[in-house]
Short mmCIF file of C-alpha atoms and ligand atoms in Angstrom, two decimals:
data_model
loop_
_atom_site.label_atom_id
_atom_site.label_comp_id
_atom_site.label_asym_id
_atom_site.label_seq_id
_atom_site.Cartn_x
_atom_site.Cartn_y
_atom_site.Cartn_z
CA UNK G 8 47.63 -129.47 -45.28
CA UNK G 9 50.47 -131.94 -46.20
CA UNK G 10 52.38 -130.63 -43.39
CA UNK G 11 49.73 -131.02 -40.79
CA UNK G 12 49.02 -134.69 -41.50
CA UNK G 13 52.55 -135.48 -41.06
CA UNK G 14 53.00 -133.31 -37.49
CA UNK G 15 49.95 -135.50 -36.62
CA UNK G 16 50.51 -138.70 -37.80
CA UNK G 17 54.70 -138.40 -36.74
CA UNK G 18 52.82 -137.11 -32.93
CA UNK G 19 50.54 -140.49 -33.10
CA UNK G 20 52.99 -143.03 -34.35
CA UNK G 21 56.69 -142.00 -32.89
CA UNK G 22 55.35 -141.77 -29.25
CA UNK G 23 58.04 -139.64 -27.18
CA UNK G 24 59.41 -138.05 -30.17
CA UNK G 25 59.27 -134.78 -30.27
CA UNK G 26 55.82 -134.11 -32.91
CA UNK G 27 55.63 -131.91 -35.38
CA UNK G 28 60.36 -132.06 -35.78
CA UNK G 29 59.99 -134.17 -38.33
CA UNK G 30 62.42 -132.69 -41.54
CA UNK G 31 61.82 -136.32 -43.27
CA UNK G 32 59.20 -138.18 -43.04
CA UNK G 33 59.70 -141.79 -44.77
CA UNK G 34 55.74 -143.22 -45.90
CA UNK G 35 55.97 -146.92 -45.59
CA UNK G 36 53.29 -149.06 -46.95
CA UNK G 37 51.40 -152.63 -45.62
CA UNK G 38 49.11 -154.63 -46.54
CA UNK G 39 48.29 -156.11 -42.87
CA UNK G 40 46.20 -154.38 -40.46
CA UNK G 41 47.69 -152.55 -37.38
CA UNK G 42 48.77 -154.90 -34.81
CA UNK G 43 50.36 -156.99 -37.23
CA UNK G 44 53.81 -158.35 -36.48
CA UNK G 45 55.45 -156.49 -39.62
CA UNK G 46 53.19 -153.32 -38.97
CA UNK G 47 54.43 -152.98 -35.03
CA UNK G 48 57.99 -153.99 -36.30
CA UNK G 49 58.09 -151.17 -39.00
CA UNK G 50 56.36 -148.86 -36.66
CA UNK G 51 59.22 -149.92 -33.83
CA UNK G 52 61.56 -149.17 -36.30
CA UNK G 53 59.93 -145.41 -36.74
CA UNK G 54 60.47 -144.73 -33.01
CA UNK G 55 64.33 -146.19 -33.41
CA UNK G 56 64.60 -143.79 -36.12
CA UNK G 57 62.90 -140.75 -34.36
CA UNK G 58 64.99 -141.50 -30.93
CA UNK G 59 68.17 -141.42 -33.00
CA UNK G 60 68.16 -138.47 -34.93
CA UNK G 61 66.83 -136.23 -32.45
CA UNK G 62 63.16 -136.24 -33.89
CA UNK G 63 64.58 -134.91 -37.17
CA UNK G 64 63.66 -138.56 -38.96
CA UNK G 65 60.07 -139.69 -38.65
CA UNK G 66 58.47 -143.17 -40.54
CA UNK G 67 54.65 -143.08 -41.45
CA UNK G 68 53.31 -146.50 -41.59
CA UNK G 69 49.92 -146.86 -43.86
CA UNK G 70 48.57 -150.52 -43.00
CA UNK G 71 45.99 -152.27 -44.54
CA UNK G 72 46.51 -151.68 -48.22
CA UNK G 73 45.78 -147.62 -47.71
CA UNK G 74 48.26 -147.03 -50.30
CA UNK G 75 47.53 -149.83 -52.19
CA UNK G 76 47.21 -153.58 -53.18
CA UNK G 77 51.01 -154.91 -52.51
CA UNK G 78 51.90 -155.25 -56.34
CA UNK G 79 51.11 -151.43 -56.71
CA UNK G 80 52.49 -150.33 -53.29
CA UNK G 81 56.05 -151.89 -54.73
CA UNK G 82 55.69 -150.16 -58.34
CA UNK G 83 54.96 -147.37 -56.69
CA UNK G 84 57.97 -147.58 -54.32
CA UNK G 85 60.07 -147.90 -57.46
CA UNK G 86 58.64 -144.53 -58.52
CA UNK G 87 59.12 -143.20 -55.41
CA UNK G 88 55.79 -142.44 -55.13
CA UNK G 89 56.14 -144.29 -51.90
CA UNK G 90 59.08 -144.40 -49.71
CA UNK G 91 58.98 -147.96 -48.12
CA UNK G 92 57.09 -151.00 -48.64
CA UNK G 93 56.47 -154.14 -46.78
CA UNK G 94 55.80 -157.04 -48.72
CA UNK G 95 56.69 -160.98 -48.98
CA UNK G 96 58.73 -162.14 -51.97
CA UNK G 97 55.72 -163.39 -53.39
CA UNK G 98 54.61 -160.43 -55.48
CA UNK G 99 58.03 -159.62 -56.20
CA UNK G 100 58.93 -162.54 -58.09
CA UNK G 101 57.79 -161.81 -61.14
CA UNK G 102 60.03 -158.45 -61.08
CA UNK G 103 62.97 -159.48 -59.27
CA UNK G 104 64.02 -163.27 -60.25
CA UNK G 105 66.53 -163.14 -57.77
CA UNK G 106 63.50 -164.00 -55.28
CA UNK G 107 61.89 -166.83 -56.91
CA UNK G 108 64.37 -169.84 -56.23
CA UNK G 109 63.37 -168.73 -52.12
CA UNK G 110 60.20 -168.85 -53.41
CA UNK G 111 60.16 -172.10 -54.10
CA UNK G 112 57.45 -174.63 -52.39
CA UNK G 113 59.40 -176.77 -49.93
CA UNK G 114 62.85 -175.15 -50.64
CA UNK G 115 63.32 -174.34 -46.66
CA UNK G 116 63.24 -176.97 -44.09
CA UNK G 117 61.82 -174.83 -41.02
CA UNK G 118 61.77 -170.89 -40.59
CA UNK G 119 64.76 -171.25 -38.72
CA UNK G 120 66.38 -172.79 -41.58
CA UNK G 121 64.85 -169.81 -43.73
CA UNK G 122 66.15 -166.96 -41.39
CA UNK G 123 69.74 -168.49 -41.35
CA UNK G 124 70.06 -168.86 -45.03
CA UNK G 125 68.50 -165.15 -45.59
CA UNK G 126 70.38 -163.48 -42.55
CA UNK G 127 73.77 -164.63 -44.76
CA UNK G 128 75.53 -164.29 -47.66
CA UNK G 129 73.24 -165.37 -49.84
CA UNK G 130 70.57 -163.56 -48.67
CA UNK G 131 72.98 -160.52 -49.18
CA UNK G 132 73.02 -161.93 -52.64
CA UNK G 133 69.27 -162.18 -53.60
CA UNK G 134 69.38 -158.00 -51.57
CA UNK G 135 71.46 -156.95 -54.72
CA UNK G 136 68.59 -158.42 -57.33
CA UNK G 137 66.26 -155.70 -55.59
CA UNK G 138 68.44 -152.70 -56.70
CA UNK G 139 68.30 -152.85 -60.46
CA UNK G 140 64.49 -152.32 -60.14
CA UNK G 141 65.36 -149.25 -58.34
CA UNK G 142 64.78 -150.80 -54.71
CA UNK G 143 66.87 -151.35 -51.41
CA UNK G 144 66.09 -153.92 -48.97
CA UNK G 145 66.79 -152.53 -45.70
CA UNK G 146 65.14 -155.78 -43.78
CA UNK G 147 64.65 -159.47 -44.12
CA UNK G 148 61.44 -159.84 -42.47
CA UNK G 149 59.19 -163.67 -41.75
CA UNK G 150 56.44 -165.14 -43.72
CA UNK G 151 56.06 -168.11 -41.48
CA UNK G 152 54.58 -171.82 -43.33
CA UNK G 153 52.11 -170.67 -45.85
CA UNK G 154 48.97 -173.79 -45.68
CA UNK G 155 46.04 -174.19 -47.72
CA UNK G 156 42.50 -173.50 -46.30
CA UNK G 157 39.08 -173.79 -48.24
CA UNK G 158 35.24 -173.56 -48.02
CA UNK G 159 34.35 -177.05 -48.91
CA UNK G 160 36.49 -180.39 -47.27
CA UNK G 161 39.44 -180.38 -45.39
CA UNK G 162 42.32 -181.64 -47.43
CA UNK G 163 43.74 -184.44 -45.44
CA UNK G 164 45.99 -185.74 -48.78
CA UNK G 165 47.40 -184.21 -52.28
CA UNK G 166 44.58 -185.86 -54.68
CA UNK G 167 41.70 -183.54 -52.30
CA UNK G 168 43.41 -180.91 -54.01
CA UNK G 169 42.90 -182.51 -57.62
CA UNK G 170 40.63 -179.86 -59.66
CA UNK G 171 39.92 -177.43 -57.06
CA UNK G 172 40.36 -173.62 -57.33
CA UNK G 173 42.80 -171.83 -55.28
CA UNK G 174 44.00 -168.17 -55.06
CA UNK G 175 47.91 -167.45 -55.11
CA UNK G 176 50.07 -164.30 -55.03
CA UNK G 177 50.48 -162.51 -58.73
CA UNK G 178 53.97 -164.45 -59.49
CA UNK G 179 54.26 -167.39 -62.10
CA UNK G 180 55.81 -169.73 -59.55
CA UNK G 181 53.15 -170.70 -57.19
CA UNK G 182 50.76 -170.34 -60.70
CA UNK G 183 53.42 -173.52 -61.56
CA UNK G 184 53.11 -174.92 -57.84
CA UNK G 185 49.44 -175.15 -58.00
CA UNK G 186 49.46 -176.90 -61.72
CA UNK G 187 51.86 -179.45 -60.54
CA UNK G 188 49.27 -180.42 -57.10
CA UNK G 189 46.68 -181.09 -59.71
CA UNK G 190 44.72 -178.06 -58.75
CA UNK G 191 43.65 -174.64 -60.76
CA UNK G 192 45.38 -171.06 -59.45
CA UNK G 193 44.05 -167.70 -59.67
CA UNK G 194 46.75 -164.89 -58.78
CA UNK G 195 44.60 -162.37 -57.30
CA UNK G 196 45.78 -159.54 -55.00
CA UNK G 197 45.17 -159.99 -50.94
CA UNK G 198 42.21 -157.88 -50.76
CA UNK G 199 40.12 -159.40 -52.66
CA UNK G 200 40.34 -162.85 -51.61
CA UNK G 201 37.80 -162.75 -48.63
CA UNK G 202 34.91 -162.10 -51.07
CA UNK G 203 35.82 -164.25 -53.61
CA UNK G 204 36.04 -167.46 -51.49
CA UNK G 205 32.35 -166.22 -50.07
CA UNK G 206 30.86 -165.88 -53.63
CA UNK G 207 32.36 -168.90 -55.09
CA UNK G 208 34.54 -167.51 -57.60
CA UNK G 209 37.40 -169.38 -55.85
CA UNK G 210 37.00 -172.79 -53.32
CA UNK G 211 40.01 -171.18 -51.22
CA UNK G 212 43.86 -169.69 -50.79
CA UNK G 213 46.53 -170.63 -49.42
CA UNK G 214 48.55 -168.42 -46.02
CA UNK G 215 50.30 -168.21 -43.30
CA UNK G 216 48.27 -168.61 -39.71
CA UNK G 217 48.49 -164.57 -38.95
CA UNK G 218 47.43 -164.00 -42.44
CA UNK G 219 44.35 -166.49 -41.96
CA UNK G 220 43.36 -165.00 -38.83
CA UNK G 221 43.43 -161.39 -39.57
CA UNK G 222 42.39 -161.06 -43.13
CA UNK G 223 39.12 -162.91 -41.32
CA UNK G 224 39.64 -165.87 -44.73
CA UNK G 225 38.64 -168.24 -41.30
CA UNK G 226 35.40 -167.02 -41.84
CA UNK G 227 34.72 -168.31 -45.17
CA UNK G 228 36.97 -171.09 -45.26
CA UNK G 229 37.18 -173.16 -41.99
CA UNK G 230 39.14 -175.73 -43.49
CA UNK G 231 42.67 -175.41 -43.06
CA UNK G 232 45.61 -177.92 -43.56
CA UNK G 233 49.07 -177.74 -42.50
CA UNK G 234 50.87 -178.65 -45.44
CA UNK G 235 53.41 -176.17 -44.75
CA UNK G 236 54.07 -175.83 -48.35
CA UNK G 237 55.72 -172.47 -49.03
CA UNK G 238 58.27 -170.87 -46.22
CA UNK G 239 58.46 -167.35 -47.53
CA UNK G 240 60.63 -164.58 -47.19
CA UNK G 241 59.34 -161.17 -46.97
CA UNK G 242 61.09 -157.94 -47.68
CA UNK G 243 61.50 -154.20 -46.40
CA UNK G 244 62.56 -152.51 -49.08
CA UNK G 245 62.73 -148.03 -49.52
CA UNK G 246 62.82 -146.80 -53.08
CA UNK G 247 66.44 -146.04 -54.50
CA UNK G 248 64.75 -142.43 -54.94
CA UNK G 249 64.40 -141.87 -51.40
CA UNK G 250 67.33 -143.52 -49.88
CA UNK G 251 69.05 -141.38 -52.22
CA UNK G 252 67.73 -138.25 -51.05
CA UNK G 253 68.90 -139.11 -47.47
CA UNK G 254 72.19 -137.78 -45.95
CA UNK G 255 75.50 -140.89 -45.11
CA UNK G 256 74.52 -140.43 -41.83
CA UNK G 257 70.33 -140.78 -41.87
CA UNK G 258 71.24 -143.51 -44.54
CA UNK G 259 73.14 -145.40 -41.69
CA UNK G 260 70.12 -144.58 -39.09
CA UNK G 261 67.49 -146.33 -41.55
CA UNK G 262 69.41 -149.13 -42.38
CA UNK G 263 70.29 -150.06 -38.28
CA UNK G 264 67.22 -149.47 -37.01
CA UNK G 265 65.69 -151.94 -40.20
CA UNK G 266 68.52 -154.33 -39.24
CA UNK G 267 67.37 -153.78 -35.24
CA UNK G 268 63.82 -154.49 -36.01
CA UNK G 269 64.33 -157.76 -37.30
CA UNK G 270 64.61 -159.52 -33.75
CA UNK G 271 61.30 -157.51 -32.87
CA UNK G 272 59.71 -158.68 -35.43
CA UNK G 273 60.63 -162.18 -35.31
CA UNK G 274 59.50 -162.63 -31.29
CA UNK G 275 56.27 -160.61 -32.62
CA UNK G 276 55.71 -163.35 -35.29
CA UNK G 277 56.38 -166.65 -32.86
CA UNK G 278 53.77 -165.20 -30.72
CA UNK G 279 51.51 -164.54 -33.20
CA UNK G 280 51.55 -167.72 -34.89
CA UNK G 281 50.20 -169.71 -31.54
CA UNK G 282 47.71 -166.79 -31.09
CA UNK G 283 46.60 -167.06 -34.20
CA UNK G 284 46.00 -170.58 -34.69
CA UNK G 285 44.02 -170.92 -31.48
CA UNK G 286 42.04 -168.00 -32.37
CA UNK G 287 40.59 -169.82 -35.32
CA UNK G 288 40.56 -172.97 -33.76
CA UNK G 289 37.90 -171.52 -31.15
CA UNK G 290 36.11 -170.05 -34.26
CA UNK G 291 35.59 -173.42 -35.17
CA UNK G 292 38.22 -173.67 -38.27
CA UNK G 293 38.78 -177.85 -38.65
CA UNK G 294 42.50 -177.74 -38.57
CA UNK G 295 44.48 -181.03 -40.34
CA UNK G 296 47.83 -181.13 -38.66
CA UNK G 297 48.57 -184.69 -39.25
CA UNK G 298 49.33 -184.92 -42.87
CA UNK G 299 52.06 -186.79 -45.08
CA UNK G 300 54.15 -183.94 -46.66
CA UNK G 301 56.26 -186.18 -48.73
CA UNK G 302 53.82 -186.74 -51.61
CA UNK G 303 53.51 -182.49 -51.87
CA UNK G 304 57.40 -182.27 -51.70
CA UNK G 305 57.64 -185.10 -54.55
CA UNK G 306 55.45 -183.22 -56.53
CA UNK G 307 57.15 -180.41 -56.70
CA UNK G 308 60.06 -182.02 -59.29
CA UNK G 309 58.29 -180.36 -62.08
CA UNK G 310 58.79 -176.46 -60.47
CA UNK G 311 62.23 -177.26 -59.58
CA UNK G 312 62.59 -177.96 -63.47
CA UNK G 313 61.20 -175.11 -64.80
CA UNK G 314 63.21 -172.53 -62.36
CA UNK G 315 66.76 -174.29 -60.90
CA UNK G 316 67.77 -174.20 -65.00
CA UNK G 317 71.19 -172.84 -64.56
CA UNK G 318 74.28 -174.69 -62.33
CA UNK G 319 74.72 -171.47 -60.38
CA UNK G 320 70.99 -171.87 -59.60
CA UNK G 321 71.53 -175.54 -59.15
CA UNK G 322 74.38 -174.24 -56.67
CA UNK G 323 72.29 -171.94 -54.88
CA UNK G 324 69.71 -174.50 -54.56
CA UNK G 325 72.63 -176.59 -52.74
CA UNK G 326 74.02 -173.96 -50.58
CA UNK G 327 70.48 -173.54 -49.12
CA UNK G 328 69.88 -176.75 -48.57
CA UNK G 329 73.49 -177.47 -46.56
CA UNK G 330 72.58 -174.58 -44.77
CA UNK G 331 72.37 -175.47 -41.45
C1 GTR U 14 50.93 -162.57 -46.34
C2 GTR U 14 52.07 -161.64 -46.58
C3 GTR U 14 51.60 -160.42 -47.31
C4 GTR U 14 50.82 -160.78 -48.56
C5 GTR U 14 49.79 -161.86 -48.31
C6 GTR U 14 49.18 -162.39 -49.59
O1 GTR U 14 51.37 -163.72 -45.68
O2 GTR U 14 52.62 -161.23 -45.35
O3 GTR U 14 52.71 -159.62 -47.60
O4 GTR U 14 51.70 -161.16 -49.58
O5 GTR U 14 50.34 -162.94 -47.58
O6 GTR U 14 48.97 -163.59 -49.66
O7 GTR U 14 48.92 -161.60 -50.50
#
């Protein structure tokens, strides 16, 4: 049975690979829905893969949560349970620390800025956090501006926030972000977010405009403000377990064609983001673009405390920001 699926799903995915070669089939998890910019990357990647080792390599991609909410999907990656996962830094933070000073609300100026500073040295650094927790980061992928959106006023300064209930990602730092706007968090994972902003249990979340759109949060929460507060990071990581059972030479196939899927995914994102935002627009979302970011960013001095404790961290927090 096993071996059908995979001759089927390697036949669907890898188109003008040879179905049914497969000798390795990598399963790579997602939380977004097919179509998605880091989906179509990963799956890009897959036919890379397939087209350069003769059809011997083959990548499953399983989007939309099917193997899981993302803080499972990565556990189970570290168990090798699962061979890849796609997921931003967010629910990784708690695990790997070496993620939560990118993490930070405000750290980076643009995503330009952000894909500079994690296409160097030290985003070579923060790659070497990921392998003590038995993971390897074969890709830096986007996150775009993460905004806030709600059911019940668009938030056109910081004190609208001031005692409302937002949903975060399962890490401790945007639990701290969320204090320090005046406003409650509730880490929840991504798949449960759409019902909870319908039923009340929460007044909104905060994401990126991709994220917004295809999740369908618009539909329950058609106010959305660029704030622009978090510029995330996201990561493509395989399980030391797997990369471990792969020959030098497939080793260097998965790790190029992650490194070549980057670009893709990047020109995939800057499209999306415009489609996106119009999409919900002519849904009728009430989108704030004009707001004063300064008293957010001032805010923030309290986070900063609490996670740039140590000077290398104070260093790090200075060689990002003369990044240019
Ligand atoms: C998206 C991100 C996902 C997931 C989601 C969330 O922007 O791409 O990996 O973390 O946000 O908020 O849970």
């Amino acid at each position: 049975m096993k071996l059908t699926k995979t001759f089927l799903i390697c036949g669907t995915i890898l188109a003008g690979s040879a179905a049914g070669a497969c000798e390795i089939t990598l399963r790579s998890a997602d939380t977004h829905p097919d179509g998605y910019p880091t989906v179509e990357a990963v799956k890009r990647m897959g036919e890379m893969v397939s087209e350069r080792s003769g059809g011997r390599l083959c990548i499953e991609v399983f989007p939309a949560s099917t193997l899981g909410e993302e803080k499972d999907a990565i556990e189970q990656t570290q168990f090798g349970v699962i061979d890849m996962v796609r997921a931003s830094f967010g629910p990784f933070n708690n695990l790997v620390p070496e993620t939560q000073i990118v993490s930070l609300p405000y750290i980076f100026r643009s995503s330009e800025h952000m894909r500079k500073v994690m296409d160097g040295p030290i985003g070579e650094e923060i790659a070497k956090g990921f392998e003590a927790h038995d993971l390897k980061v074969l890709a830096f992928y986007d996150g775009g501006a993460r905004s806030f959106y709600n059911s019940q006023k668009p938030i056109q300064s910081i004190d609208d926030l001031e005692g409302m209930k937002f949903r975060v990602m399962q890490s401790d730092v945007f639990v701290d972000m969320m204090a320090a706007l005046g406003a409650n968090a509730t880490p929840m994972p991504y798949g449960e977010v759409y019902s909870s902003i319908q039923t009340g249990v929460i007044d909104g979340a905060e994401n990126n405009p991709p994220s917004y759109d295809t999740s369908g949060h618009f539909e329950v929460a058609k106010y959305y403000t660029l704030d622009e507060h978090l510029i995330m990071p996201e990561a493509l990581a395989i399980s030391t377990m797997s990369w471990d059972k792969l020959s030098p030479e497939d080793q260097e196939i998965v790790a190029q064609a992650a490194k070549d899927s980057v670009p893709v995914m990047r020109e995939l994102w800057d499209a999306k983001v415009t489609e996106s935002e119009a999409k919900v627009e002519e849904a009728g979302v009430e989108i704030v673009r004009d707001i004063d970011k300064t008293p957010f960013i001032e805010a923030m001095g309290p986070v900063y405390d609490k996670y740039v404790t140590t000077p290398e961290l104070k260093d790090l927090v200075a060689r990002i920001q003369a990044t240019e």
